[in-house]
Structure formats: C-alpha cells, structure tokens
Coordinates of C-alpha atoms and ligand atoms in Angstrom, one line a residue:
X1 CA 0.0 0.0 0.0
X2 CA 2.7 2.3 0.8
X3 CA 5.2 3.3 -2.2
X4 CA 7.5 5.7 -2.2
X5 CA 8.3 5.8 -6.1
X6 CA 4.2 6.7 -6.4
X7 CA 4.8 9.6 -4.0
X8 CA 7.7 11.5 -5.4
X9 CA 7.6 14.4 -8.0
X10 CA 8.6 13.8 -11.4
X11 CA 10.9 16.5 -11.6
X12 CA 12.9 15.1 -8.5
X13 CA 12.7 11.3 -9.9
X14 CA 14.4 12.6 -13.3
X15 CA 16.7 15.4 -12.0
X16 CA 20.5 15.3 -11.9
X17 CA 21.9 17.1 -8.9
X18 CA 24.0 20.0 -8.7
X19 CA 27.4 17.8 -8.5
X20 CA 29.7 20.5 -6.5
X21 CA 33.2 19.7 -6.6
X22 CA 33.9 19.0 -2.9
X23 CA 31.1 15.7 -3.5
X24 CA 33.1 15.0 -6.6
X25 CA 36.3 14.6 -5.2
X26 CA 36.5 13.6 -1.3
X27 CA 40.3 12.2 -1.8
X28 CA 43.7 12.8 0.1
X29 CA 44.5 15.8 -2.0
X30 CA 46.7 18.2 -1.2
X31 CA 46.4 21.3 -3.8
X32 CA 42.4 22.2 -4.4
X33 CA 42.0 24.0 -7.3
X34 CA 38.8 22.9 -8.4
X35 CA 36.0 25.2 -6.8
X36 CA 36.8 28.6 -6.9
X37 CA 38.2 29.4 -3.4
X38 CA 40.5 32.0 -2.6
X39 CA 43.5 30.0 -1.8
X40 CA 45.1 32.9 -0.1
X41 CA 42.9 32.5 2.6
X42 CA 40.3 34.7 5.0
X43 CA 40.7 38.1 6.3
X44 CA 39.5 36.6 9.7
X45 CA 41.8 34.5 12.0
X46 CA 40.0 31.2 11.5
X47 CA 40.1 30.5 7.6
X48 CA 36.4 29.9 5.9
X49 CA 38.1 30.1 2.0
X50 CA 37.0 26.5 2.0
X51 CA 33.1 25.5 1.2
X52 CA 32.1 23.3 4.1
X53 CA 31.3 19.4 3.6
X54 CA 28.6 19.2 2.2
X55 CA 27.2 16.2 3.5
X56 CA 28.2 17.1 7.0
X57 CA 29.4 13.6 7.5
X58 CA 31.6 14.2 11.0
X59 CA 28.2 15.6 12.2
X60 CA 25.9 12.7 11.2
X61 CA 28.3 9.7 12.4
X62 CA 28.4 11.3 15.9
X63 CA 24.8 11.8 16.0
X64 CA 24.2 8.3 14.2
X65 CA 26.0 6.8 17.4
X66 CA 24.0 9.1 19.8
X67 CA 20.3 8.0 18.2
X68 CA 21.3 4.4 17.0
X69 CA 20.9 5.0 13.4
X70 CA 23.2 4.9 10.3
X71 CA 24.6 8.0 9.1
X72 CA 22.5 7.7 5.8
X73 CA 19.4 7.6 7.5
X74 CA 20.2 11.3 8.8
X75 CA 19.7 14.7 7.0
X76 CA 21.0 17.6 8.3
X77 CA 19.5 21.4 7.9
X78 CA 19.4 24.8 8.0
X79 CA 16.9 24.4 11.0
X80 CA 14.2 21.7 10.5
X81 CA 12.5 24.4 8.5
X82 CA 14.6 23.6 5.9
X83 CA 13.6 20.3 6.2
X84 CA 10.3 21.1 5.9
X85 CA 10.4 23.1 2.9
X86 CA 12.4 20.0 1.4
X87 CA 9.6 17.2 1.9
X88 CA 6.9 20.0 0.0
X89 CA 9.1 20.0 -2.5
X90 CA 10.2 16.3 -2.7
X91 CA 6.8 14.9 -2.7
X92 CA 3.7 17.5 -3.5
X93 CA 3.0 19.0 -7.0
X94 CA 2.3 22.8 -6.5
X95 CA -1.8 23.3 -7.4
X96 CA -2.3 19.3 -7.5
X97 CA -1.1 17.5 -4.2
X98 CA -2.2 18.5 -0.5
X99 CA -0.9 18.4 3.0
X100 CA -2.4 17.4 6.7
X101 CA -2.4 19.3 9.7
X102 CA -4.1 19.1 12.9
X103 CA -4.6 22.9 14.2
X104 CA -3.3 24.3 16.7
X105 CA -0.1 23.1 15.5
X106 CA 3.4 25.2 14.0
X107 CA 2.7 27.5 12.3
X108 CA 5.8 27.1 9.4
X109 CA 3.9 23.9 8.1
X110 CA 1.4 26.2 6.6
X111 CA 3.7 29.2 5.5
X112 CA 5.7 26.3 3.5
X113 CA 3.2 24.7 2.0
X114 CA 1.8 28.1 1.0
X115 CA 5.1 29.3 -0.1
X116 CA 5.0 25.9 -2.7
X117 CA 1.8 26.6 -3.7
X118 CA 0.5 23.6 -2.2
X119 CA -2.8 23.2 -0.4
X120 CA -3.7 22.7 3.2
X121 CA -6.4 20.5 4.6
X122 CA -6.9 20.9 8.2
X123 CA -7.8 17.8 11.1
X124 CA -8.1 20.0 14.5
X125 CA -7.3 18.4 17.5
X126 CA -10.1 17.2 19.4
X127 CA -10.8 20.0 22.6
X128 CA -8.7 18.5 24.8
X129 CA -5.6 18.4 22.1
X130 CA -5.7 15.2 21.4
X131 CA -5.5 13.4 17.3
X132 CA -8.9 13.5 16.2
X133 CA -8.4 10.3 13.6
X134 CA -12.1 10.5 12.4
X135 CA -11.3 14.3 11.0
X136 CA -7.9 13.3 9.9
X137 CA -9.4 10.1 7.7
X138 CA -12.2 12.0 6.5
X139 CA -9.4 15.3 5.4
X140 CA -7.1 13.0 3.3
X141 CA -7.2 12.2 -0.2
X142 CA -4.8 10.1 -3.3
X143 CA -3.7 13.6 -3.3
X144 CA -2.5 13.9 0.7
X145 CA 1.3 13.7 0.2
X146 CA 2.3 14.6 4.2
X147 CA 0.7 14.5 7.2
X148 CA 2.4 16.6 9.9
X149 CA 2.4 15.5 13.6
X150 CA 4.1 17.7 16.3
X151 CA 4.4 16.0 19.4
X152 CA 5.2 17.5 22.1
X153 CA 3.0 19.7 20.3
X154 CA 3.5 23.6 19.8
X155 CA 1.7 25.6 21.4
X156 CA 0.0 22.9 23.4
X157 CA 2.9 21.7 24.8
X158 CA 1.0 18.2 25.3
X159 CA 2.7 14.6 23.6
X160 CA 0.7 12.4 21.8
X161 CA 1.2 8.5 23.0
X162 CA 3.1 7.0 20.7
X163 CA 0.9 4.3 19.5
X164 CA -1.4 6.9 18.0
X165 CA 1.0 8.5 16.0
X166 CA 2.0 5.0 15.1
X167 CA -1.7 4.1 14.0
X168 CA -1.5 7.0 11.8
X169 CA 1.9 6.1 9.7
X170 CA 0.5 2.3 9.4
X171 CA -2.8 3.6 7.6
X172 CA -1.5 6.3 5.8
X173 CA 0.0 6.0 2.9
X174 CA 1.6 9.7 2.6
X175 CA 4.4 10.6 4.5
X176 CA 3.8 10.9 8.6
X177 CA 6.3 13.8 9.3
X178 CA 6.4 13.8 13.5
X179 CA 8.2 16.9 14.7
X180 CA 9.8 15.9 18.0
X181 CA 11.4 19.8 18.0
X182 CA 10.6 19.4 22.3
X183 CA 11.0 15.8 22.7
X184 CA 13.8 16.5 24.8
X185 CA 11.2 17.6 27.4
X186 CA 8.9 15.1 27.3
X187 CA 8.7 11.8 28.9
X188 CA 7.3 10.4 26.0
X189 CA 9.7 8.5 23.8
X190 CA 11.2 9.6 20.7
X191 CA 9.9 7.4 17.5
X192 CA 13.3 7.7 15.2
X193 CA 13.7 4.3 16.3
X194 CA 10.2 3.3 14.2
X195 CA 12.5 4.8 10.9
X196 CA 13.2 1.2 10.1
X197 CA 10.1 -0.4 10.4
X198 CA 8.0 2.2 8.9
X199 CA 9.0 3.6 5.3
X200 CA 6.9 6.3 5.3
X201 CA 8.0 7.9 8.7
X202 CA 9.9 11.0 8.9
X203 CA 11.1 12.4 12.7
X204 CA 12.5 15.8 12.7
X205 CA 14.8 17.3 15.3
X206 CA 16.7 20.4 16.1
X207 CA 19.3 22.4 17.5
X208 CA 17.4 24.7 18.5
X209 CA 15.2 24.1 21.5
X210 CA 17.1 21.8 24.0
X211 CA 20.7 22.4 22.4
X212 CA 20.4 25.9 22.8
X213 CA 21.9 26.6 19.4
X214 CA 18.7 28.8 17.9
X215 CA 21.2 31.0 16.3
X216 CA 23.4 28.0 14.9
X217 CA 20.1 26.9 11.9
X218 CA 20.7 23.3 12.4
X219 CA 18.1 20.7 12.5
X220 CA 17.9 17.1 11.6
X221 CA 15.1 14.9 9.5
X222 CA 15.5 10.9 10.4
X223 CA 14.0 8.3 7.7
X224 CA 14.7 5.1 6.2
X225 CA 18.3 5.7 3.2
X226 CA 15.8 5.7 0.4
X227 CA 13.9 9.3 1.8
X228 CA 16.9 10.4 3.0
X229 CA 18.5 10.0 -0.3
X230 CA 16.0 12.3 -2.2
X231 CA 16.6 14.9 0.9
X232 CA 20.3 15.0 -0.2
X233 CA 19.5 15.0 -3.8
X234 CA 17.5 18.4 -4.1
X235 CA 19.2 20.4 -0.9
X236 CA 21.1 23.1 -1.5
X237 CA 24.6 22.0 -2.1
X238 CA 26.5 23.6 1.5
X239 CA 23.6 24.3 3.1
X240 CA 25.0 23.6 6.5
X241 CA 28.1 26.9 6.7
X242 CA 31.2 25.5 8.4
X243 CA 31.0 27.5 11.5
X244 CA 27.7 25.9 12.3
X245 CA 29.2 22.6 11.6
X246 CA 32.2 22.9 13.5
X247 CA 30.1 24.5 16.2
X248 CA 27.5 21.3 16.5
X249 CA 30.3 19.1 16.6
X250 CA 31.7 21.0 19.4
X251 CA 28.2 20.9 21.4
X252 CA 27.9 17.3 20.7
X253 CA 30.6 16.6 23.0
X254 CA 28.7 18.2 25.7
X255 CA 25.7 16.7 25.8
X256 CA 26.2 16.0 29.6
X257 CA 25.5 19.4 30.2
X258 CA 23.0 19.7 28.0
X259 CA 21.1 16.9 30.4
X260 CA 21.6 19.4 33.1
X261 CA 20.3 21.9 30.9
X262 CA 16.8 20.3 30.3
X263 CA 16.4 19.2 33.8
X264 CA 17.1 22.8 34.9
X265 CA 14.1 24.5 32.5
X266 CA 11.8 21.2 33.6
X267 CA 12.0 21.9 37.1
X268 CA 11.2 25.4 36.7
X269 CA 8.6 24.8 34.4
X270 CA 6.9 23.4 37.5
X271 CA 7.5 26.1 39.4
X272 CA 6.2 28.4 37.3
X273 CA 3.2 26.2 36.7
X274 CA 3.0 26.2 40.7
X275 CA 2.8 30.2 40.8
X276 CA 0.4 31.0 38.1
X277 CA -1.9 28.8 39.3
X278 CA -2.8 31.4 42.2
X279 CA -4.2 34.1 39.6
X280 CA -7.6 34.8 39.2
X281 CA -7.3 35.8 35.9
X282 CA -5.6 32.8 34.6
X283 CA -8.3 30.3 34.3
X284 CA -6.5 27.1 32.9
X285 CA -2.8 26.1 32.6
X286 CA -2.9 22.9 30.2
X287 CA -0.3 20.2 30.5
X288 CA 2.8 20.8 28.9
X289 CA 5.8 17.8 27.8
X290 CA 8.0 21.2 26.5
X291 CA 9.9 24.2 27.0
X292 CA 7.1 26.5 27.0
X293 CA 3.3 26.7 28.9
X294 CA -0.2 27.7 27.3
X295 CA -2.1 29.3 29.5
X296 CA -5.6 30.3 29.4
X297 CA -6.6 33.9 30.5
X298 CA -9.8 35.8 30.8
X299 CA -8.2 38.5 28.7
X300 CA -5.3 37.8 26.5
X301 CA -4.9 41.0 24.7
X302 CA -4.9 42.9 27.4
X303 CA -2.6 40.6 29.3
X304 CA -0.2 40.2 26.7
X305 CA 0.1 44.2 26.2
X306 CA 0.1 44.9 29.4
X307 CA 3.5 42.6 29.7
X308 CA 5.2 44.6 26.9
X309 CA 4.7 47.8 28.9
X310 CA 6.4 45.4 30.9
X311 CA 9.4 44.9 28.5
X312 CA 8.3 41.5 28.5
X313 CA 7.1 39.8 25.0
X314 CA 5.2 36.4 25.6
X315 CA 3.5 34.7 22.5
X316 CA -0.2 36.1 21.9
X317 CA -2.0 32.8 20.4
X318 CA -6.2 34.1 21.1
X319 CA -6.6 34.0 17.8
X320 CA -5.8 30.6 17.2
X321 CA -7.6 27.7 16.5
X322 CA -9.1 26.6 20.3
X323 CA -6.3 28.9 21.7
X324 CA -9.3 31.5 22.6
X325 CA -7.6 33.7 25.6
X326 CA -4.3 31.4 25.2
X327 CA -1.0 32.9 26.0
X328 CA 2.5 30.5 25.1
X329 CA 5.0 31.3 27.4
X330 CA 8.4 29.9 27.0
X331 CA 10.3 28.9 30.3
X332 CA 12.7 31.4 31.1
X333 CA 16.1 31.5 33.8
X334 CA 14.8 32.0 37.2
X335 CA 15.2 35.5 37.1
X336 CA 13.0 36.4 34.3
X337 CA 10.4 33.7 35.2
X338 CA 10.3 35.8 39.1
X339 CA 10.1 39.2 36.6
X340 CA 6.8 37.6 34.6
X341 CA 5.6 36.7 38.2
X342 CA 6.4 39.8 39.1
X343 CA 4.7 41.8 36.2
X344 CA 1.3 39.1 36.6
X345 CA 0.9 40.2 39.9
X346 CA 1.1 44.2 39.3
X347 CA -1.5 43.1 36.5
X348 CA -3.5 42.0 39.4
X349 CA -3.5 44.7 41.7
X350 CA -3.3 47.5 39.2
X351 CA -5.7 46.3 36.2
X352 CA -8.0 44.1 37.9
X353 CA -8.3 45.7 41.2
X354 CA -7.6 49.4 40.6
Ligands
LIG1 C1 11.0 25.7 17.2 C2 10.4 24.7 16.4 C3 11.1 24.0 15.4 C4 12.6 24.4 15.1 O1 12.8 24.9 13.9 P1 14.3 25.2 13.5 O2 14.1 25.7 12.1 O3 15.1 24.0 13.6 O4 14.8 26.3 14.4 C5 10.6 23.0 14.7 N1 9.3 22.6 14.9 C6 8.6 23.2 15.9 C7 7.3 22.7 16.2 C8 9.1 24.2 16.6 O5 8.3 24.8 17.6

C-alpha cells in the first residue's frame, strides 16, 4: 500500500543534482583547485576560504552513534525548517497535491506549503488536544502527500502517546512527518527508532530548543536511506556553513550538560506552573511535555500588552484555533520567570483591582 516511487515528484525522480566539486572529489589531496576558493585565505583568523562538507558527514556519524541510526538515515538542515520546505518539494505538486495538519499546531507547516503553492487540509485536534483520527481520515485524499504531527506539540505543549502517532503512519500511505522539536522535554519517547520499520516515517529534530543553538540553523530529519536519499539529492549544495558545523560538533561533545540543561528548564517549568496557578485571571494552565506553557486567561490582549509595557514579550495565540484567551509562554532562567511573576501580579493589583 505504501510506495514511495508513487509519491515522489517527477521533476525530483528525473533530476541530476547539482554535483559540486567538494562531492566529486572527497580524496587525500593536497592542492584544491577545483572550486573557486581564494586560496590565499580569509581576512579573519580562522580561515572559511573552504566551502564546508557538504554532507556534514563528521556531524551525522556522531549523531548516528548518539540515536542508534546509520549516518545515511540522517539529514542535516538549516533548521528543521529547511527540512520542511524539502519534503513539500520532494513529494507535492504545487496546485495538485495537498498536506495534513491538525490545528493548533506550528505555524511554518502552513507558511511552507503556501510558499509551494501547495494546499492545506486541516484535522483539529479534538478539545482536549488530542489526534482527532475520524477528521484526519475524513481530510485526506490520493492527493494527501504529508501528514504533519508535532508531538510535544507547539503551542500545546502536550505529547501524543506514541501508539497513536504509530496508528496514523501504518494507515496512511503519505508521509507521517512527527516533529519531535521538544522531545527532549517530554517523557514520551522519541519514534526515530520506528524509521526502520515504517518507510513512510519522517522524525524531525533540532538544534534549537534543547541544544540551545537557535542561532546556529541546524536541524535534523531521520527516515529510512531511500527518503533520505531524495533529501540530499534536491538540498542546496553547503547548506549547512562551516562554522555551524564545527560548532554542533563542538556541542555534541557536551551533551552532559545539556542533560543538566533540560532538567534545569523542567523543574522550573513546575515552578512556574505552581505560581500562576494562584491568579484569578488565569483560568487554565494545560499540560505541557516542552519548554514552553499555554495558559488560558480571561483576557489575552490585554494581558499580553500589558506585559510589553512590561518589557516582556510572551507569544499572543487568542486568535488561534481553540487557543481563545491562550497565551505560550516559554520557560525562562529564574530570574526572568520571578520578573513575569512579578509583572502578573502588578497586573492583578493594578488592572483588575484598581
Ligand atoms: C521551534 C520549532 C522548530 C525548530 O525549527 P528550527 O528551524 O530547527 O529552528 C521546529 N518545529 C517546531 C514545532 C518548533 O516549535
């Protein structure tokens, strides 16, 4: 039922990729004259006259060890956005093909498939944020190319179990694309070790949450070779700039502290869970598995301008999809989760009260 040659574009099945010369050639060389460097080198003390590998294969054999995967079953990008934008354009034909989404979800699934001209069929989650599978069988079509699952999900922060995102890649015969971008949060286990057993399953990952390398644009798609493979084949030759690769490799080695890290923003995630509890203008705080805490108010707007009077920005999501009155707010350091306290109680006492 599932096949993956039925599923791919045309275009991408017949094209020959850009063959840049550091692919060509990955030999003991010693003189490189064959890409148009400046051999003289960088005005900067660390030379960047080279292009960068562009298979980033130090960074995928380390990560290939940490996840228990092979190397080829890893892509690497410019933030999983990139990778994003690379499954629209791998598998749906702009005007003809469709995506899946279940709102409230990430926004950038959306932009991308607008920016490919590609449409957008819509399964909401069910009130209480969980998979609704009777609106997400009755969305797709032979046309439904991906179906995009973000779990911990943003900005509900909840996970879905993993059996029912499971379900949905066994009866579907699309591509399941789980974004796991807050995984590392979650008690909920991470499905890149389903990659194997399920060819149409796609887990993305980044840098950027957890890592605390936002400002890096790395993130990582995990499928069986044969997906990967058409990744690599329409990317952007060095899409991955040598700084950010040497950088990764650097933070890789510290993934120790990284633990710490995570266990530091969970436990005051629950502290700050704890405190806005006791406000009367917050009327629900929904479980979260992530970084970050939706949190229902009586009056966003009003709350969410009265915190940038505050010099304090929060993310203003009323006016999404069952996020009526909803505020995300990511967990800061202590300090600036005491100044949000802080700034919720003058709200009290000034707004409400006064
Ligand atoms: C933040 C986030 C990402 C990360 O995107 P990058 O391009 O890797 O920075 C991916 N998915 C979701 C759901 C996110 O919230």
């Amino acid at each position: 039922m599932f096949n993956l040659e039925k599923l791919v574009r045309e275009n991408v099945k017949k094209l020959t990729p850009y063959s840049s010369a550091r692919r060509e050639f990955s030999g003991a060389a010693q003189i490189f004259l064959d890409a148009n460097e400046n051999s003289f080198g960088s005005p900067l003390e660390q030379n960047y006259n080279r292009y960068p590998d562009p298979l980033q294969t130090k960074i995928k054999e380390r990560i290939a060890a940490l996840q228990n995967v092979k190397p080829s079953e890893i892509f690497v990008g410019n933030g999983s956005d990139e990778a994003i934008d690379l499954l629209f354009r791998i598998f749906c034909r702009p005007q003809i093909d469709n995506s899946l989404i279940c709102p409230p979800t990430y926004g950038m699934y959306e932009v991308s498939a607008e920016i490919n001209d590609v449409k957008v069929k819509r399964a909401n989650l069910t009130e209480d944020f969980e998979l609704d599978f009777e609106a997400i069988k009755q969305a797709f079509d032979e046309n439904t190319k991906l179906l995009f699952v973000c779990s911990p999900n943003n900005p509900t922060g909840n996970s879905f179990a993993c059996r029912d995102v499971l379900r949905l890649a066994e009866n579907f015969r699309g591509i399941v694309v789980v974004d796991e971008a807050y995984v590392d949060f979650s008690n909920e286990k991470s499905l890149i070790f389903e990659i194997n057993n399920l060819p149409n399953l796609v887990v993305l990952k980044t840098f950027s949450k957890a890592w605390g390398l936002a400002g890096l644009r790395v993130g990582l798609a995990f499928a069986n070779e044969e997906i990967i493979k058409l990744f690599n084949k329409i990317k952007p030759p060095y899409n991955i700039s040598q700084i950010a690769q040497e950088a990764v490799l650097q933070a890789l080695k510290n993934k120790a502290e990284v633990d710490e890290t995570i266990a530091k923003i969970i436990s005051e995630r629950e502290k700050l869970i704890e405190n806005l509890q006791k406000f009367s203008f917050v009327t629900k705080i929904y479980p979260t598995d992530a970084n970050f805490v939706l949190v229902k108010t009586v009056d966003a707007e009003k709350i969410y301008n009265f915190l940038l009077d505050e010099k304090i920005v929060v993310r203003n999501r009323n006016n999404v999809e069952l996020c009526a009155g909803c505020l995300r707010i990511t967990i800061g350091t202590p300090e600036e989760n005491e100044s949000l306290l802080k700034s919720f109680k003058k709200y009290q006492t000034t707004v409400l009260l006064g």
